[in-house]
PDB file of C-alpha atoms in Angstrom:
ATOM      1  CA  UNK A   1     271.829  96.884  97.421  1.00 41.00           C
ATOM      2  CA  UNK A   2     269.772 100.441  96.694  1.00 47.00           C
ATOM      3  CA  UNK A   3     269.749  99.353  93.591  1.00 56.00           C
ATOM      4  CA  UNK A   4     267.303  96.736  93.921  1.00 64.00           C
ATOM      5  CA  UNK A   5     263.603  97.503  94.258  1.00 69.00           C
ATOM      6  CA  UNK A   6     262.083  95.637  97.368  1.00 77.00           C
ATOM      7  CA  UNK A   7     259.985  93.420  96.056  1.00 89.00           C
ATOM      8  CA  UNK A   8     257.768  92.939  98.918  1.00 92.00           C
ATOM      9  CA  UNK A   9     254.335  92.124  96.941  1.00 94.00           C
ATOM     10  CA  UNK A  10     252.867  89.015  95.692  1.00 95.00           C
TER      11      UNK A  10
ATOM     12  CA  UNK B   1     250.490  96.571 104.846  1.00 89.00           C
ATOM     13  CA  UNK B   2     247.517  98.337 104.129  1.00 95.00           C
ATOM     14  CA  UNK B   3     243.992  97.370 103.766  1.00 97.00           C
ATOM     15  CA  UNK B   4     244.008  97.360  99.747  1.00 97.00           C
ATOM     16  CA  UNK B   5     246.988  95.121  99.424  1.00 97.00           C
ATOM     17  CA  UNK B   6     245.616  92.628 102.177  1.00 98.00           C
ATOM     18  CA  UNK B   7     242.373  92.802 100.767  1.00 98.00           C
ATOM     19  CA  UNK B   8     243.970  91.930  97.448  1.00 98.00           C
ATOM     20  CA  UNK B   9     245.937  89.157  98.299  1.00 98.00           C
ATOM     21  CA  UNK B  10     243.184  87.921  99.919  1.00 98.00           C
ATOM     22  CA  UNK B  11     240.577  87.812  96.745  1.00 98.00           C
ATOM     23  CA  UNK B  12     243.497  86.747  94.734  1.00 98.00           C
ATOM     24  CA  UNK B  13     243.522  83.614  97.771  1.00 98.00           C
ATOM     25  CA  UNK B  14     240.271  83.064  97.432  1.00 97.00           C
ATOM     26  CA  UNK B  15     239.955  83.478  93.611  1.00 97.00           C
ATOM     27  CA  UNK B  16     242.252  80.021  93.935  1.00 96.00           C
ATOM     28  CA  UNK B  17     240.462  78.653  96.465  1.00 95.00           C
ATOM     29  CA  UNK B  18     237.360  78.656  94.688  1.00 94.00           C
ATOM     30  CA  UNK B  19     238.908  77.393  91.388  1.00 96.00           C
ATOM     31  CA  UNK B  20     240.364  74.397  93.179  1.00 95.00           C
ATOM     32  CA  UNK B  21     237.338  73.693  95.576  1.00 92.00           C
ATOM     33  CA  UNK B  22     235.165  73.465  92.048  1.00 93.00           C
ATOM     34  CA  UNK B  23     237.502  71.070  91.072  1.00 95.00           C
ATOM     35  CA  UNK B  24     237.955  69.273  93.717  1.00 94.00           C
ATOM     36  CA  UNK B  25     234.438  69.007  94.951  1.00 95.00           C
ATOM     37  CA  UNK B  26     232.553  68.377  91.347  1.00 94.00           C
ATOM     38  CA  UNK B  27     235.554  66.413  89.594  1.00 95.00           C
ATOM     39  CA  UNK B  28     234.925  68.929  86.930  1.00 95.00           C
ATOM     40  CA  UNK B  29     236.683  72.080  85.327  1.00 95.00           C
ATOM     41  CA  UNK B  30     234.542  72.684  82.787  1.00 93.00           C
ATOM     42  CA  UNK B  31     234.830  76.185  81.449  1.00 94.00           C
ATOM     43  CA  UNK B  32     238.720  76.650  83.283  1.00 96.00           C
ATOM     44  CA  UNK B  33     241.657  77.083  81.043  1.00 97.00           C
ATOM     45  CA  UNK B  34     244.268  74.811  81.181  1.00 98.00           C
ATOM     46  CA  UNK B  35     246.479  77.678  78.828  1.00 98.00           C
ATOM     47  CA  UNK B  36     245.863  79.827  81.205  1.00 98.00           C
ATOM     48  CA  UNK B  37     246.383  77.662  84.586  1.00 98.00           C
ATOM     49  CA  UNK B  38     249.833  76.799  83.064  1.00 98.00           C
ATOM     50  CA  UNK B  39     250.753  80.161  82.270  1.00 98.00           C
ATOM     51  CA  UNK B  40     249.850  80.820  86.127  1.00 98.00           C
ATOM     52  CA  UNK B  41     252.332  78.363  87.569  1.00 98.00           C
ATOM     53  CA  UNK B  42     255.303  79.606  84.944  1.00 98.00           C
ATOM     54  CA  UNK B  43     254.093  83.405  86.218  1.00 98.00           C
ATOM     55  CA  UNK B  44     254.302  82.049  90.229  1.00 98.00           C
ATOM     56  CA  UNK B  45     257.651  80.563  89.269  1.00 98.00           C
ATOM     57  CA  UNK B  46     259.590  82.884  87.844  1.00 98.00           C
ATOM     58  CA  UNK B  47     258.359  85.492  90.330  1.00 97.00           C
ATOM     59  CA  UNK B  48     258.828  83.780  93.182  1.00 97.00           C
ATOM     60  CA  UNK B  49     262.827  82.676  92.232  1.00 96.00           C
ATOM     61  CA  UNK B  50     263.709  84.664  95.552  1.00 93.00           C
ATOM     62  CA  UNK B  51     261.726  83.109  97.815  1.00 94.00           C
ATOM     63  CA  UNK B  52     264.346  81.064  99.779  1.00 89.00           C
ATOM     64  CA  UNK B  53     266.845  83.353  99.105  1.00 92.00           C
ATOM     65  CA  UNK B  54     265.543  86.391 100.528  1.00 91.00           C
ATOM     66  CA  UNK B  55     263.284  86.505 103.693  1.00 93.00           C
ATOM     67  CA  UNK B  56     260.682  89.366 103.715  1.00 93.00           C
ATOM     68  CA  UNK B  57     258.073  87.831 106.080  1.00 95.00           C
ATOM     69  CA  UNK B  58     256.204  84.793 106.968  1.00 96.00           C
ATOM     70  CA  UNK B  59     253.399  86.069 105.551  1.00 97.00           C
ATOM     71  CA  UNK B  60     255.093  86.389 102.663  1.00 96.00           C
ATOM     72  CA  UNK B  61     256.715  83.249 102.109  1.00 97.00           C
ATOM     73  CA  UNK B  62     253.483  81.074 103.382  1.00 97.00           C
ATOM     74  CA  UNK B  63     251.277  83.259 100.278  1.00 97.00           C
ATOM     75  CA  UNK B  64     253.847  82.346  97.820  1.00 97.00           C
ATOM     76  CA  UNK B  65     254.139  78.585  98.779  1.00 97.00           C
ATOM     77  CA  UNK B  66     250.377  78.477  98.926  1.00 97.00           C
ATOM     78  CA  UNK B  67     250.059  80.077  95.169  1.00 98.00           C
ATOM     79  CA  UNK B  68     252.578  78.260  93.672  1.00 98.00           C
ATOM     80  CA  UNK B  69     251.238  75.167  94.977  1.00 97.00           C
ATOM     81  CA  UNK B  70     247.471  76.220  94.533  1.00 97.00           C
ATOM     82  CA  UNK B  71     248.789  76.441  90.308  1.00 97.00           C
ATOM     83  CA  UNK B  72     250.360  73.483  89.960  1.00 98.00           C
ATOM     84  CA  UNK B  73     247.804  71.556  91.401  1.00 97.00           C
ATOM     85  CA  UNK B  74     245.245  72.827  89.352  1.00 97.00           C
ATOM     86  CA  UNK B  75     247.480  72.135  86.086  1.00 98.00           C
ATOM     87  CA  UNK B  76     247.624  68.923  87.523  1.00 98.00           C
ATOM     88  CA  UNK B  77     244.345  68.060  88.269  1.00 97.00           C
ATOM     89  CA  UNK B  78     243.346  68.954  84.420  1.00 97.00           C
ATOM     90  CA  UNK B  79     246.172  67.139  82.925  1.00 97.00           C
ATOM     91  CA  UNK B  80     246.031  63.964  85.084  1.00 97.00           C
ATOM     92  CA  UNK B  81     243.159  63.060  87.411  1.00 97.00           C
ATOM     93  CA  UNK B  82     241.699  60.234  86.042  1.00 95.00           C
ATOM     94  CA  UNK B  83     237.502  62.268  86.336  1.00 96.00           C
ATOM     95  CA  UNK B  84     238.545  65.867  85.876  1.00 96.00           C
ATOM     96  CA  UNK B  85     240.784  65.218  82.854  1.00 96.00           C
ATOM     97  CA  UNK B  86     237.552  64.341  81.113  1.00 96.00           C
ATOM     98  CA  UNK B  87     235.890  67.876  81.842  1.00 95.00           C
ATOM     99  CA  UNK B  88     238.224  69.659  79.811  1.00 96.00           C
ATOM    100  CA  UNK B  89     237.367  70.927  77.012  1.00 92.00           C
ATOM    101  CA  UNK B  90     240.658  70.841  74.642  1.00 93.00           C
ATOM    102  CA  UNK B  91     238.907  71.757  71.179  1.00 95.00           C
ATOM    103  CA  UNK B  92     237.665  75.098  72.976  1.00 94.00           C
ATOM    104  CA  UNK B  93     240.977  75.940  74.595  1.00 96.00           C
ATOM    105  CA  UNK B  94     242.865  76.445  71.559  1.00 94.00           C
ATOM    106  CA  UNK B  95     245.145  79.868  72.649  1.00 95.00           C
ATOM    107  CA  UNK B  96     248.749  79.728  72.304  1.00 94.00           C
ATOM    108  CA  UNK B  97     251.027  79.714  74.668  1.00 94.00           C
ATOM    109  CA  UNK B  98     253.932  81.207  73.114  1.00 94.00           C
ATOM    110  CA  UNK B  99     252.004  84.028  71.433  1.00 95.00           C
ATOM    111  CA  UNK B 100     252.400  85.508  75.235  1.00 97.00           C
ATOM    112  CA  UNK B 101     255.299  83.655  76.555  1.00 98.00           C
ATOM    113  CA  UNK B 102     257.458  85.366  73.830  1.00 98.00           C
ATOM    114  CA  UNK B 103     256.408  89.278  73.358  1.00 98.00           C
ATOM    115  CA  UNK B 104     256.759  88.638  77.361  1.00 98.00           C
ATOM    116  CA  UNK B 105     260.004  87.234  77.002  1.00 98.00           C
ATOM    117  CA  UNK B 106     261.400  90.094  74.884  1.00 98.00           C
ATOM    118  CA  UNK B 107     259.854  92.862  76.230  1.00 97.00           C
ATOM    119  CA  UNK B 108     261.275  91.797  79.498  1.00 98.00           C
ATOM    120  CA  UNK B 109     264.809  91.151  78.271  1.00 98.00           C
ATOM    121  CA  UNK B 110     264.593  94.968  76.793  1.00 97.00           C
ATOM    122  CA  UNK B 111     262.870  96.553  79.180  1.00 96.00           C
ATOM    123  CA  UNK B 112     263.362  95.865  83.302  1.00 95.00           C
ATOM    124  CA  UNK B 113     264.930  97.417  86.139  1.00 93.00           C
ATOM    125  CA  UNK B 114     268.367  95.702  86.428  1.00 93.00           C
ATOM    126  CA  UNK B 115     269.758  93.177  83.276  1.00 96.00           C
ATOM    127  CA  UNK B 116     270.194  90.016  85.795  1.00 95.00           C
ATOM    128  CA  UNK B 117     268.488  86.556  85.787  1.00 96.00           C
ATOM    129  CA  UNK B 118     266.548  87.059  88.390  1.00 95.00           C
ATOM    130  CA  UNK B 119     265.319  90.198  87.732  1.00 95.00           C
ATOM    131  CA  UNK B 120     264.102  89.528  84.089  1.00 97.00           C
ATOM    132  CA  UNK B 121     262.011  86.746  85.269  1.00 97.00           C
ATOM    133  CA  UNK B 122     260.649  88.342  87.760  1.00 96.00           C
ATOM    134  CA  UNK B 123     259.822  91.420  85.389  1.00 97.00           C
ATOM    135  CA  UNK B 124     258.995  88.930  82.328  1.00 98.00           C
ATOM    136  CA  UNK B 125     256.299  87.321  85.338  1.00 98.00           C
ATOM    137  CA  UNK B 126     254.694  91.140  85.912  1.00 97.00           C
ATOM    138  CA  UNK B 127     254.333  91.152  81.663  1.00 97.00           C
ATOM    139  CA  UNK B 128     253.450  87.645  81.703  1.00 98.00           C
ATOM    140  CA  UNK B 129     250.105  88.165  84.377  1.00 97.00           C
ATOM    141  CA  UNK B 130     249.293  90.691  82.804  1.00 97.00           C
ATOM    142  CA  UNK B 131     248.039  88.763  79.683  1.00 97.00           C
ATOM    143  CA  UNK B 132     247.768  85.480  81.414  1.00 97.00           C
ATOM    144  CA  UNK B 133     243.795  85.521  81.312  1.00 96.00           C
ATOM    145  CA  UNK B 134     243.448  86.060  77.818  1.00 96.00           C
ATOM    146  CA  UNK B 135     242.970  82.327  77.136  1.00 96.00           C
ATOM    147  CA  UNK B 136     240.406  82.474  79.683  1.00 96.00           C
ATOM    148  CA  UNK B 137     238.328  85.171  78.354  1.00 94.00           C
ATOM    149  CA  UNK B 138     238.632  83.642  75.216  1.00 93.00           C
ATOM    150  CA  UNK B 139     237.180  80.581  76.648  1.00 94.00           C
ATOM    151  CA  UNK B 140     234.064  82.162  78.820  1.00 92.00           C
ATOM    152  CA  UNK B 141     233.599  84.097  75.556  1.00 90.00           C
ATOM    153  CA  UNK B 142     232.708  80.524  73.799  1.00 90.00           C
ATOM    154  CA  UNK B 143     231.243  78.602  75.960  1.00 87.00           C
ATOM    155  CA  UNK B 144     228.017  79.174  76.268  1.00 78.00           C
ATOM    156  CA  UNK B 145     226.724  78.325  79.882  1.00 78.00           C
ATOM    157  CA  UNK B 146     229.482  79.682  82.281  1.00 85.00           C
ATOM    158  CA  UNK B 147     228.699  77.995  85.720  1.00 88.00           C
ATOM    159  CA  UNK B 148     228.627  80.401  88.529  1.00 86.00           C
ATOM    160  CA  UNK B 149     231.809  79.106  90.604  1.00 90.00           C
ATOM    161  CA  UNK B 150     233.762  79.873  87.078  1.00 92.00           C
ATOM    162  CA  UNK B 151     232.365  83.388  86.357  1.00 93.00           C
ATOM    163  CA  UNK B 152     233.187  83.954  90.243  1.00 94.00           C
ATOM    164  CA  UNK B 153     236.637  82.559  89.568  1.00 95.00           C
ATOM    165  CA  UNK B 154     237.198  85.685  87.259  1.00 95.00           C
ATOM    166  CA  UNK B 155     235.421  88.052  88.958  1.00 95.00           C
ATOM    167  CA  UNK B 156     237.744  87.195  92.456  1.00 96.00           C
ATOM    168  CA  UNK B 157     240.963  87.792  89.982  1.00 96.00           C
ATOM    169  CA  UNK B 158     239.808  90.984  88.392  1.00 95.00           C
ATOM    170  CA  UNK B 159     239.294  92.290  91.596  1.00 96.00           C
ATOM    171  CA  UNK B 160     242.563  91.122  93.252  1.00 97.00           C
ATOM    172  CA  UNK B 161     244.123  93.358  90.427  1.00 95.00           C
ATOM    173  CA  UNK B 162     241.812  96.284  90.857  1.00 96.00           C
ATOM    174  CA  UNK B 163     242.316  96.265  94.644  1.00 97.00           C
ATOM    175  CA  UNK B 164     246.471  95.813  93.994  1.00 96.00           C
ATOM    176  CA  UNK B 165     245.570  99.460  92.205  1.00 95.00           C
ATOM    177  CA  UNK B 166     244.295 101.110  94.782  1.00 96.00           C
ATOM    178  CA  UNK B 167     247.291  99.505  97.302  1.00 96.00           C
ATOM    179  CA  UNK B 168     249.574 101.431  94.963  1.00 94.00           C
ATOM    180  CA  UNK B 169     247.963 104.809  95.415  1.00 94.00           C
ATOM    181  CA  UNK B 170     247.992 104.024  98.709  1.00 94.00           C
ATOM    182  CA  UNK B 171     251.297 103.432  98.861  1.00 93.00           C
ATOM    183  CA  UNK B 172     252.614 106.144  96.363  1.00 90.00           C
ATOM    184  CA  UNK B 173     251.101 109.170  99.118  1.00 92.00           C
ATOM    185  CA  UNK B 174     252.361 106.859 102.411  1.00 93.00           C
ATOM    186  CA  UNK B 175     255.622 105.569 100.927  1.00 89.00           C
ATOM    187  CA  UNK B 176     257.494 108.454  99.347  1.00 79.00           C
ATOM    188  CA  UNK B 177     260.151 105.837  97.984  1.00 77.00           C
ATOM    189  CA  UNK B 178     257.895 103.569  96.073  1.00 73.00           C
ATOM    190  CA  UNK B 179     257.987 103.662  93.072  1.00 76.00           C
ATOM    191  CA  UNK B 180     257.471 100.177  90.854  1.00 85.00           C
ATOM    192  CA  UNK B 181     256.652 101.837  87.474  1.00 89.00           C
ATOM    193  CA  UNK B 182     256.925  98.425  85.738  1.00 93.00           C
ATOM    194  CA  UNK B 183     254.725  97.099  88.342  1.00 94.00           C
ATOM    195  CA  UNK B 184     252.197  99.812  87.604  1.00 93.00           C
ATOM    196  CA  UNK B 185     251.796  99.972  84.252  1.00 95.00           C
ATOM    197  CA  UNK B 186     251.827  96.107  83.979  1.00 96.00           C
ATOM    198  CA  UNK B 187     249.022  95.673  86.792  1.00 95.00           C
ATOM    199  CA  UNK B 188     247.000  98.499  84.793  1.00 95.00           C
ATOM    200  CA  UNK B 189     247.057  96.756  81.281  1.00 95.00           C
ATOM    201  CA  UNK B 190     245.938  93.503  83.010  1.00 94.00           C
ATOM    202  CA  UNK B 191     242.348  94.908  85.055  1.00 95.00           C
ATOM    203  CA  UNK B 192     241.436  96.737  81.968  1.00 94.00           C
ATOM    204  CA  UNK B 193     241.481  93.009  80.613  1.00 94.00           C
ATOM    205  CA  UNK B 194     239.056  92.861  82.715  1.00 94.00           C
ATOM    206  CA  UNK B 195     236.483  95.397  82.198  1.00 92.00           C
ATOM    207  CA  UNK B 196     234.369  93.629  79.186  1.00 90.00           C
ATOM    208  CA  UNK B 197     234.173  90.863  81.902  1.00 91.00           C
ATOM    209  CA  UNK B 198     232.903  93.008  84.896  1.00 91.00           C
ATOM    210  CA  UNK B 199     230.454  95.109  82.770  1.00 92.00           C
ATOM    211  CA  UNK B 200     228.804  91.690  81.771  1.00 90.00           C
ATOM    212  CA  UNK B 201     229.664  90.369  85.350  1.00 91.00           C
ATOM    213  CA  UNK B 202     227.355  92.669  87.117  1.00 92.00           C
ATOM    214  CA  UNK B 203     224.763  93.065  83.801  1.00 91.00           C
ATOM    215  CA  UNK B 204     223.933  90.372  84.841  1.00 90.00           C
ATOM    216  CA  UNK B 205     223.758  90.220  88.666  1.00 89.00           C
ATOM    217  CA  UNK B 206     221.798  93.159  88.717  1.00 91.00           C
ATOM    218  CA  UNK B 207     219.431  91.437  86.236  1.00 91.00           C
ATOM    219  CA  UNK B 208     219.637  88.311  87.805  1.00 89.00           C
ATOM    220  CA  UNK B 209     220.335  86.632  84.619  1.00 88.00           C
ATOM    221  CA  UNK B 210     222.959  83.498  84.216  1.00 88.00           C
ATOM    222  CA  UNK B 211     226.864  85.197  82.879  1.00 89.00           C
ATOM    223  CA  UNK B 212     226.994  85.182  78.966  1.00 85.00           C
ATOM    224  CA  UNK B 213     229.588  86.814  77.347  1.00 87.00           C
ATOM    225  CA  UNK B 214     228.758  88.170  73.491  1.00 84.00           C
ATOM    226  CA  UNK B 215     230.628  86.138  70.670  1.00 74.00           C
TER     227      UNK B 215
END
């Protein structure tokens, strides 16, 4: 959802 | 991905790499914190609770795999091989766990982006880093010969999290969307952990003297 924050770092 | 962040993630690799390589190599971890090496594989795991859930990339999924694997071996080896059991230096690692675990715990609980399981332990992980070193420092500050491959060891992780800075700034002027304010603040508290270390770190490279932190 927009509400979650991508979390696309280690 | 820009050059910071892959030039991060690649220090923070080889920060591992060489921790494990001294261990495996010289049957030793003298100097190495086994407070802090556990607080690294409870960091990898609760950060990484997504990773077969959601997919981001292959290069994502192989770093993970490799760093939680990479920490648990290392707890292992100091907890259980037979040699490098013997290297560790109990007496001198005496930092508790829970005296970060805890204020981590809370200030996670109280303060994240969205109140779900998942995302608490993935925000208590950001607090958790943060402070994980501090039994480590604690350690190089007592011991009185730090071997090279150990003083390199923090010197690789302090500069995974300075380059991580410099990916966000990156990323804050590129990305117009990002913004990981938890992230931030938590990655800024944890390399200036490390500035003591790096002003003695390179004190003494550019003096050519052997790493020795003042008691």
């Amino acid at each position: 959802s927009n509400d979650d924050i991508e979390k696309d770092e280690l | 991905m820009n050059i910071f962040r892959l030039a991060g993630d690649m220090t923070h690799l080889f920060s591992v790499l060489v921790l494990l390589l001294k261990i495996h190599t010289i049957k030793s971890c003298a100097g190495i914190s086994l407070k802090t090496q556990e607080l690294y594989a409870l960091v990898f795991t609760t950060r990484y609770l997504d990773i077969f859930t959601d997919f981001i990339s292959l290069y994502n999924t192989v770093m993970k795999l490799i760093f939680l694997g990479s920490s648990f071996s290392i707890v292992w080896y100091i907890r259980r091989h037979k040699i490098v059991r013997r290297s560790y230096d109990k007496d001198q690692d005496t930092f508790r766990h829970y005296f970060l675990v805890i204020p981590c715990l809370v200030l996670a609980v109280f303060i994240n982006h969205k109140f779900t399981f998942k995302e608490v332990m993935w925000t208590f992980s950001l607090y958790l880093e943060a402070v994980a070193i501090l039994p480590q420092l604690v350690l190089l500050q007592r011991t009185r010969n730090i071997d090279n491959l150990t003083g390199q060891y923090v010197f690789l992780l302090g500069a995974y999290r300075a380059l991580y800075i410099l990916n966000w700034i990156y990323r804050h002027f590129t990305e117009p969307h990002y913004v990981h304010w938890i992230t931030w603040i938590a990655g800024v508290v944890q390399t200036l952990l490390y500035a003591d270390f790096f002003y003695y770190y390179f004190q003494s490279w550019k003096n050519n003297e052997k790493l020795q932190l003042p008691a």
